[in-house]
Amino acid sequence: MKRIKTIAFSLIVLCFAAFTGFAQTTSNIAKKDLSQAEIDKIIKTMAGNEDSFRAALTEYVFTRKATVQTIGLGGQVSGTYRRDSFLTFTEDGKRLERILFAPVSTLKEIRFTPEDLEDLGGINPFAIKPSEVSLYNFNYLGKEKIDELDLHVFDVSPRVIPNPKKTTQRLFQGRIWIDDRDLMIVKSKGKAVPETKDNKYPIVETWRENVDGKFWFPAYSSADDELVFDNGQVVKLKMRVQYTDYAQGRSSVKVLDDDEPVEDNPTPSPTPTPKKP
């Protein structure tokens, strides 16, 4: 997220706790010893499935409703960015966004761009490519049960943080939860790195849902974070993004409801994996 150029401060993110920059509780994670060969197999299979996920998503249309707000003193909303879209694709297979509702942004401290939204489809839910596995360290923590799902839990960090002066590449830093049956990511929590003086990224938690009994697609992303300027100025940020109406092929645009404030919706539970015959 870019700072407004009229503000003569550089954004920095709150100091990292533990290895990644945000504290993660491990109280619900059951320690489980796996051999390195077993861990490598999970990661390899997951990455291959994520590659299939990326390819499958190009064949689906869906709606995306995104709201970003800055929060001032006393918890009052000081600015809002809203963008509701229908994501389809053209005859040659290119993704096409049809904007359904996008009032003028009233954000003052930061500027939320369409590129930030696109990160929600890649970096934030950690839709990794097999060719990118070697760029990361995967630290296996154990297993955690969420609703009906038994999940492998990994902390993920780049082996080397890209130099923002030499590349536009961004990597993921955070935690992922992998279904132990489908070996696909069903939840992620983390942020994009590297950051620059003009671009900082909040910690985003993304839940996925099982679509058509095959793939885990993003369903809901949220962030409640603080971006801190070099001089100590703090910008409190709240973001909510919903993905709905997944369907294969092209379909007519579905107009969403009029503008409404961000609500503290309860975290949705992942859709249980359909039982295999």
mmCIF file of C-alpha atoms in Angstrom:
data_model
loop_
_atom_site.group_PDB
_atom_site.id
_atom_site.type_symbol
_atom_site.label_atom_id
_atom_site.label_comp_id
_atom_site.label_asym_id
_atom_site.label_seq_id
_atom_site.Cartn_x
_atom_site.Cartn_y
_atom_site.Cartn_z
ATOM 1 C CA MET A 1 0.000 0.000 0.000
ATOM 2 C CA LYS A 2 1.495 3.261 -1.102
ATOM 3 C CA ARG A 3 1.823 6.242 1.169
ATOM 4 C CA ILE A 4 0.367 9.523 -0.006
ATOM 5 C CA LYS A 5 3.233 11.481 -1.522
ATOM 6 C CA THR A 6 2.290 14.638 0.368
ATOM 7 C CA ILE A 7 3.174 12.915 3.623
ATOM 8 C CA ALA A 8 6.912 13.268 4.129
ATOM 9 C CA PHE A 9 7.375 10.151 6.195
ATOM 10 C CA SER A 10 8.449 6.605 5.392
ATOM 11 C CA LEU A 11 6.154 3.779 6.413
ATOM 12 C CA ILE A 12 7.537 0.994 8.528
ATOM 13 C CA VAL A 13 5.649 -1.957 9.881
ATOM 14 C CA LEU A 14 5.360 -2.898 13.518
ATOM 15 C CA CYS A 15 8.347 -4.842 14.759
ATOM 16 C CA PHE A 16 8.297 -8.541 14.057
ATOM 17 C CA ALA A 17 7.694 -10.878 16.968
ATOM 18 C CA ALA A 18 9.362 -14.233 16.735
ATOM 19 C CA PHE A 19 10.692 -15.208 13.338
ATOM 20 C CA THR A 20 8.210 -13.484 11.020
ATOM 21 C CA GLY A 21 7.097 -10.149 12.301
ATOM 22 C CA PHE A 22 3.805 -11.173 13.849
ATOM 23 C CA ALA A 23 3.056 -13.265 16.881
ATOM 24 C CA GLN A 24 1.365 -16.563 16.208
ATOM 25 C CA THR A 25 0.008 -18.751 18.962
ATOM 26 C CA THR A 26 0.924 -22.425 18.895
ATOM 27 C CA SER A 27 -1.247 -23.471 21.826
ATOM 28 C CA ASN A 28 -3.635 -25.465 19.627
ATOM 29 C CA ILE A 29 -0.931 -27.092 17.533
ATOM 30 C CA ALA A 30 -0.129 -30.679 18.466
ATOM 31 C CA LYS A 31 3.526 -31.467 18.008
ATOM 32 C CA LYS A 32 4.074 -34.276 15.538
ATOM 33 C CA ASP A 33 7.378 -35.706 14.454
ATOM 34 C CA LEU A 34 7.735 -36.173 10.725
ATOM 35 C CA SER A 35 10.833 -37.182 8.853
ATOM 36 C CA GLN A 36 12.361 -34.679 6.471
ATOM 37 C CA ALA A 37 11.304 -36.954 3.612
ATOM 38 C CA GLU A 38 7.675 -36.794 4.780
ATOM 39 C CA ILE A 39 7.843 -33.016 5.134
ATOM 40 C CA ASP A 40 9.387 -32.644 1.683
ATOM 41 C CA LYS A 41 6.634 -34.816 0.211
ATOM 42 C CA ILE A 42 3.905 -32.661 1.792
ATOM 43 C CA ILE A 43 5.495 -29.482 0.457
ATOM 44 C CA LYS A 44 6.060 -30.904 -3.023
ATOM 45 C CA THR A 45 2.490 -32.212 -3.293
ATOM 46 C CA MET A 46 1.053 -28.979 -1.894
ATOM 47 C CA ALA A 47 3.003 -26.889 -4.402
ATOM 48 C CA GLY A 48 1.794 -29.051 -7.282
ATOM 49 C CA ASN A 49 -1.785 -28.731 -6.068
ATOM 50 C CA GLU A 50 -1.379 -24.964 -5.746
ATOM 51 C CA ASP A 51 -0.196 -24.874 -9.356
ATOM 52 C CA SER A 52 -3.391 -26.690 -10.332
ATOM 53 C CA PHE A 53 -5.344 -24.237 -8.160
ATOM 54 C CA ARG A 54 -3.900 -21.291 -10.095
ATOM 55 C CA ALA A 55 -4.790 -22.911 -13.410
ATOM 56 C CA ALA A 56 -8.308 -23.850 -12.261
ATOM 57 C CA LEU A 57 -9.035 -20.349 -11.008
ATOM 58 C CA THR A 58 -8.640 -19.005 -14.558
ATOM 59 C CA GLU A 59 -11.675 -21.099 -15.516
ATOM 60 C CA TYR A 60 -13.918 -19.701 -12.786
ATOM 61 C CA VAL A 61 -15.824 -16.443 -12.518
ATOM 62 C CA PHE A 62 -16.539 -14.925 -9.123
ATOM 63 C CA THR A 63 -17.417 -11.697 -7.335
ATOM 64 C CA ARG A 64 -15.057 -9.853 -5.022
ATOM 65 C CA LYS A 65 -16.168 -7.244 -2.516
ATOM 66 C CA ALA A 66 -13.313 -5.310 -0.917
ATOM 67 C CA THR A 67 -13.381 -2.580 1.711
ATOM 68 C CA VAL A 68 -10.359 -0.910 3.294
ATOM 69 C CA GLN A 69 -10.719 1.608 6.093
ATOM 70 C CA THR A 70 -8.362 3.685 8.189
ATOM 71 C CA ILE A 71 -9.352 4.093 11.823
ATOM 72 C CA GLY A 72 -8.732 7.332 13.691
ATOM 73 C CA LEU A 73 -8.778 8.316 17.334
ATOM 74 C CA GLY A 74 -11.636 6.874 19.322
ATOM 75 C CA GLY A 75 -12.161 4.118 16.768
ATOM 76 C CA GLN A 76 -13.800 6.408 14.230
ATOM 77 C CA VAL A 77 -13.473 5.587 10.525
ATOM 78 C CA SER A 78 -11.256 8.279 8.971
ATOM 79 C CA GLY A 79 -11.283 7.049 5.379
ATOM 80 C CA THR A 80 -12.728 4.301 3.179
ATOM 81 C CA TYR A 81 -11.769 2.557 -0.050
ATOM 82 C CA ARG A 82 -14.432 0.342 -1.654
ATOM 83 C CA ARG A 83 -14.202 -1.753 -4.804
ATOM 84 C CA ASP A 84 -16.745 -4.415 -5.764
ATOM 85 C CA SER A 85 -15.904 -6.387 -8.883
ATOM 86 C CA PHE A 86 -16.985 -9.279 -11.026
ATOM 87 C CA LEU A 87 -13.971 -11.298 -12.166
ATOM 88 C CA THR A 88 -14.442 -13.090 -15.473
ATOM 89 C CA PHE A 89 -12.166 -13.818 -18.420
ATOM 90 C CA THR A 90 -11.949 -12.962 -22.099
ATOM 91 C CA GLU A 91 -12.127 -15.268 -25.092
ATOM 92 C CA ASP A 92 -8.341 -15.673 -25.053
ATOM 93 C CA GLY A 93 -8.360 -16.622 -21.373
ATOM 94 C CA LYS A 94 -7.171 -13.357 -19.827
ATOM 95 C CA ARG A 95 -8.663 -12.328 -16.498
ATOM 96 C CA LEU A 96 -11.060 -9.399 -16.800
ATOM 97 C CA GLU A 97 -12.354 -7.253 -13.950
ATOM 98 C CA ARG A 98 -15.750 -5.605 -14.296
ATOM 99 C CA ILE A 99 -16.133 -2.965 -11.630
ATOM 100 C CA LEU A 100 -19.600 -3.010 -10.106
ATOM 101 C CA PHE A 101 -19.224 -0.385 -7.425
ATOM 102 C CA ALA A 102 -16.258 1.907 -6.717
ATOM 103 C CA PRO A 103 -16.999 5.238 -5.045
ATOM 104 C CA VAL A 104 -14.253 7.829 -4.723
ATOM 105 C CA SER A 105 -11.769 6.808 -2.061
ATOM 106 C CA THR A 106 -11.701 8.943 1.069
ATOM 107 C CA LEU A 107 -8.442 7.488 2.385
ATOM 108 C CA LYS A 108 -6.006 10.235 3.384
ATOM 109 C CA GLU A 109 -2.983 8.601 5.007
ATOM 110 C CA ILE A 110 -2.479 5.776 2.511
ATOM 111 C CA ARG A 111 -3.415 4.879 -1.041
ATOM 112 C CA PHE A 112 -4.879 1.432 -1.738
ATOM 113 C CA THR A 113 -4.294 0.442 -5.350
ATOM 114 C CA PRO A 114 -5.742 -2.236 -7.668
ATOM 115 C CA GLU A 115 -2.317 -3.908 -7.419
ATOM 116 C CA ASP A 116 -2.882 -4.314 -3.690
ATOM 117 C CA LEU A 117 -6.106 -6.151 -4.464
ATOM 118 C CA GLU A 118 -4.342 -8.402 -6.930
ATOM 119 C CA ASP A 119 -1.916 -9.414 -4.196
ATOM 120 C CA LEU A 120 -4.904 -10.964 -2.444
ATOM 121 C CA GLY A 121 -5.043 -13.555 -5.219
ATOM 122 C CA GLY A 122 -1.394 -14.489 -5.019
ATOM 123 C CA ILE A 123 0.927 -13.363 -2.247
ATOM 124 C CA ASN A 124 -1.530 -13.124 0.633
ATOM 125 C CA PRO A 125 -3.189 -16.540 0.244
ATOM 126 C CA PHE A 126 0.257 -17.950 -0.637
ATOM 127 C CA ALA A 127 -0.670 -19.472 -3.985
ATOM 128 C CA ILE A 128 2.828 -20.802 -4.530
ATOM 129 C CA LYS A 129 4.252 -22.201 -7.743
ATOM 130 C CA PRO A 130 6.379 -25.385 -7.730
ATOM 131 C CA SER A 131 9.243 -23.355 -9.193
ATOM 132 C CA GLU A 132 9.142 -21.062 -6.143
ATOM 133 C CA VAL A 133 9.472 -23.718 -3.438
ATOM 134 C CA SER A 134 13.244 -23.340 -3.360
ATOM 135 C CA LEU A 135 12.835 -19.653 -2.463
ATOM 136 C CA TYR A 136 11.353 -20.488 0.944
ATOM 137 C CA ASN A 137 12.152 -22.075 4.266
ATOM 138 C CA PHE A 138 9.352 -24.292 5.580
ATOM 139 C CA ASN A 139 9.342 -24.944 9.322
ATOM 140 C CA TYR A 140 6.932 -27.738 10.257
ATOM 141 C CA LEU A 141 5.152 -27.009 13.552
ATOM 142 C CA GLY A 142 2.762 -29.949 13.852
ATOM 143 C CA LYS A 143 -0.966 -30.508 13.322
ATOM 144 C CA GLU A 144 -4.007 -28.475 14.281
ATOM 145 C CA LYS A 145 -7.669 -29.477 14.102
ATOM 146 C CA ILE A 146 -10.110 -26.792 12.934
ATOM 147 C CA ASP A 147 -13.715 -27.919 12.780
ATOM 148 C CA GLU A 148 -13.648 -31.176 10.802
ATOM 149 C CA LEU A 149 -10.258 -30.577 9.240
ATOM 150 C CA ASP A 150 -6.902 -31.966 10.336
ATOM 151 C CA LEU A 151 -4.265 -29.527 9.170
ATOM 152 C CA HIS A 152 -0.502 -29.520 8.822
ATOM 153 C CA VAL A 153 0.911 -26.203 10.036
ATOM 154 C CA PHE A 154 4.030 -24.566 8.599
ATOM 155 C CA ASP A 155 5.810 -21.313 9.267
ATOM 156 C CA VAL A 156 7.088 -19.961 5.961
ATOM 157 C CA SER A 157 9.819 -17.406 5.313
ATOM 158 C CA PRO A 158 11.898 -16.416 2.271
ATOM 159 C CA ARG A 159 15.424 -17.806 2.172
ATOM 160 C CA VAL A 160 16.536 -14.410 0.895
ATOM 161 C CA ILE A 161 14.504 -11.198 1.015
ATOM 162 C CA PRO A 162 14.464 -9.729 -2.529
ATOM 163 C CA ASN A 163 16.185 -6.392 -2.990
ATOM 164 C CA PRO A 164 13.395 -3.937 -3.872
ATOM 165 C CA LYS A 165 15.912 -1.742 -5.718
ATOM 166 C CA LYS A 166 16.698 -4.563 -8.136
ATOM 167 C CA THR A 167 13.425 -6.443 -8.511
ATOM 168 C CA THR A 168 9.667 -6.062 -8.180
ATOM 169 C CA GLN A 169 9.369 -9.639 -6.897
ATOM 170 C CA ARG A 170 7.409 -10.060 -3.684
ATOM 171 C CA LEU A 171 7.362 -13.142 -1.490
ATOM 172 C CA PHE A 172 5.214 -14.391 1.364
ATOM 173 C CA GLN A 173 6.178 -14.428 5.033
ATOM 174 C CA GLY A 174 3.874 -15.993 7.569
ATOM 175 C CA ARG A 175 2.040 -19.247 8.306
ATOM 176 C CA ILE A 176 0.024 -21.729 6.250
ATOM 177 C CA TRP A 177 -2.415 -24.519 7.152
ATOM 178 C CA ILE A 178 -2.557 -27.523 4.780
ATOM 179 C CA ASP A 179 -5.389 -30.064 4.733
ATOM 180 C CA ASP A 180 -3.862 -33.453 5.502
ATOM 181 C CA ARG A 181 -6.105 -35.243 2.976
ATOM 182 C CA ASP A 182 -6.125 -33.002 -0.083
ATOM 183 C CA LEU A 183 -2.726 -31.471 0.748
ATOM 184 C CA MET A 184 -3.985 -28.049 -0.300
ATOM 185 C CA ILE A 185 -3.741 -24.806 1.641
ATOM 186 C CA VAL A 186 -6.999 -23.930 3.417
ATOM 187 C CA LYS A 187 -5.765 -20.984 5.455
ATOM 188 C CA SER A 188 -2.858 -18.552 5.419
ATOM 189 C CA LYS A 189 -1.772 -15.624 7.550
ATOM 190 C CA GLY A 190 1.077 -13.405 6.535
ATOM 191 C CA LYS A 191 2.271 -10.504 4.465
ATOM 192 C CA ALA A 192 4.232 -9.591 1.384
ATOM 193 C CA VAL A 193 7.953 -8.772 1.522
ATOM 194 C CA PRO A 194 10.097 -6.820 0.818
ATOM 195 C CA GLU A 195 8.749 -3.438 1.727
ATOM 196 C CA THR A 196 10.069 -0.044 0.711
ATOM 197 C CA LYS A 197 9.710 3.425 2.136
ATOM 198 C CA ASP A 198 6.635 3.945 -0.062
ATOM 199 C CA ASN A 199 5.048 0.490 0.065
ATOM 200 C CA LYS A 200 4.084 -1.380 3.211
ATOM 201 C CA TYR A 201 1.772 -4.341 3.577
ATOM 202 C CA PRO A 202 -0.534 -5.407 6.412
ATOM 203 C CA ILE A 203 -0.714 -8.893 7.836
ATOM 204 C CA VAL A 204 -3.608 -10.593 6.043
ATOM 205 C CA GLU A 205 -5.485 -13.711 7.132
ATOM 206 C CA THR A 206 -7.175 -15.625 4.315
ATOM 207 C CA TRP A 207 -9.607 -18.515 4.618
ATOM 208 C CA ARG A 208 -10.448 -20.710 1.662
ATOM 209 C CA GLU A 209 -13.499 -22.790 0.857
ATOM 210 C CA ASN A 210 -13.832 -26.019 -1.062
ATOM 211 C CA VAL A 211 -15.392 -25.401 -4.478
ATOM 212 C CA ASP A 212 -16.908 -28.196 -6.561
ATOM 213 C CA GLY A 213 -15.192 -30.749 -4.326
ATOM 214 C CA LYS A 214 -11.897 -30.089 -6.095
ATOM 215 C CA PHE A 215 -10.144 -26.864 -5.152
ATOM 216 C CA TRP A 216 -9.762 -24.577 -2.166
ATOM 217 C CA PHE A 217 -10.431 -21.038 -3.385
ATOM 218 C CA PRO A 218 -10.171 -17.844 -1.283
ATOM 219 C CA ALA A 219 -13.429 -17.052 0.521
ATOM 220 C CA TYR A 220 -12.623 -14.333 3.022
ATOM 221 C CA SER A 221 -9.573 -12.162 3.774
ATOM 222 C CA SER A 222 -9.167 -9.753 6.644
ATOM 223 C CA ALA A 223 -6.557 -7.504 8.182
ATOM 224 C CA ASP A 224 -6.520 -5.423 11.350
ATOM 225 C CA ASP A 225 -3.069 -3.933 11.462
ATOM 226 C CA GLU A 226 -1.129 -0.792 12.182
ATOM 227 C CA LEU A 227 1.322 0.845 9.795
ATOM 228 C CA VAL A 228 3.863 2.987 11.624
ATOM 229 C CA PHE A 229 5.694 5.968 10.161
ATOM 230 C CA ASP A 230 9.357 6.650 10.880
ATOM 231 C CA ASN A 231 8.451 9.545 13.142
ATOM 232 C CA GLY A 232 6.056 7.337 15.114
ATOM 233 C CA GLN A 233 2.827 8.313 13.376
ATOM 234 C CA VAL A 234 0.486 5.320 13.346
ATOM 235 C CA VAL A 235 -2.118 4.496 10.712
ATOM 236 C CA LYS A 236 -4.582 1.854 11.880
ATOM 237 C CA LEU A 237 -5.917 -0.200 9.000
ATOM 238 C CA LYS A 238 -8.923 -2.499 8.659
ATOM 239 C CA MET A 239 -9.556 -4.571 5.537
ATOM 240 C CA ARG A 240 -12.318 -7.029 4.617
ATOM 241 C CA VAL A 241 -12.508 -8.892 1.308
ATOM 242 C CA GLN A 242 -15.172 -11.456 0.385
ATOM 243 C CA TYR A 243 -15.095 -13.813 -2.594
ATOM 244 C CA THR A 244 -18.428 -15.330 -3.618
ATOM 245 C CA ASP A 245 -20.399 -16.922 -6.450
ATOM 246 C CA TYR A 246 -17.668 -19.124 -7.875
ATOM 247 C CA ALA A 247 -18.827 -20.708 -11.118
ATOM 248 C CA GLN A 248 -17.107 -22.305 -14.075
ATOM 249 C CA GLY A 249 -17.280 -20.461 -17.379
ATOM 250 C CA ARG A 250 -18.638 -17.018 -18.138
ATOM 251 C CA SER A 251 -21.783 -15.682 -16.585
ATOM 252 C CA SER A 252 -23.682 -12.422 -16.407
ATOM 253 C CA VAL A 253 -22.601 -9.750 -13.961
ATOM 254 C CA LYS A 254 -24.277 -9.868 -10.584
ATOM 255 C CA VAL A 255 -24.681 -6.409 -9.078
ATOM 256 C CA LEU A 256 -23.852 -6.258 -5.385
ATOM 257 C CA ASP A 257 -25.639 -4.248 -2.719
ATOM 258 C CA ASP A 258 -24.953 -0.574 -2.148
ATOM 259 C CA ASP A 259 -22.114 0.664 0.047
ATOM 260 C CA GLU A 260 -22.025 -0.506 3.634
ATOM 261 C CA PRO A 261 -19.484 -0.206 6.473
ATOM 262 C CA VAL A 262 -16.970 -2.898 7.282
ATOM 263 C CA GLU A 263 -18.342 -5.304 9.862
ATOM 264 C CA ASP A 264 -16.435 -7.459 12.270
ATOM 265 C CA ASN A 265 -17.736 -10.657 10.747
ATOM 266 C CA PRO A 266 -16.845 -13.848 12.564
ATOM 267 C CA THR A 267 -14.127 -15.864 10.879
ATOM 268 C CA PRO A 268 -15.816 -18.341 8.564
ATOM 269 C CA SER A 269 -15.065 -21.996 9.035
ATOM 270 C CA PRO A 270 -13.488 -23.834 6.119
ATOM 271 C CA THR A 271 -15.804 -26.040 4.138
ATOM 272 C CA PRO A 272 -15.043 -29.674 5.078
ATOM 273 C CA THR A 273 -13.414 -31.712 2.377
ATOM 274 C CA PRO A 274 -15.999 -33.938 0.682
ATOM 275 C CA LYS A 275 -15.499 -37.571 1.533
ATOM 276 C CA LYS A 276 -13.823 -39.531 -1.183
ATOM 277 C CA PRO A 277 -15.362 -42.764 -2.365
#
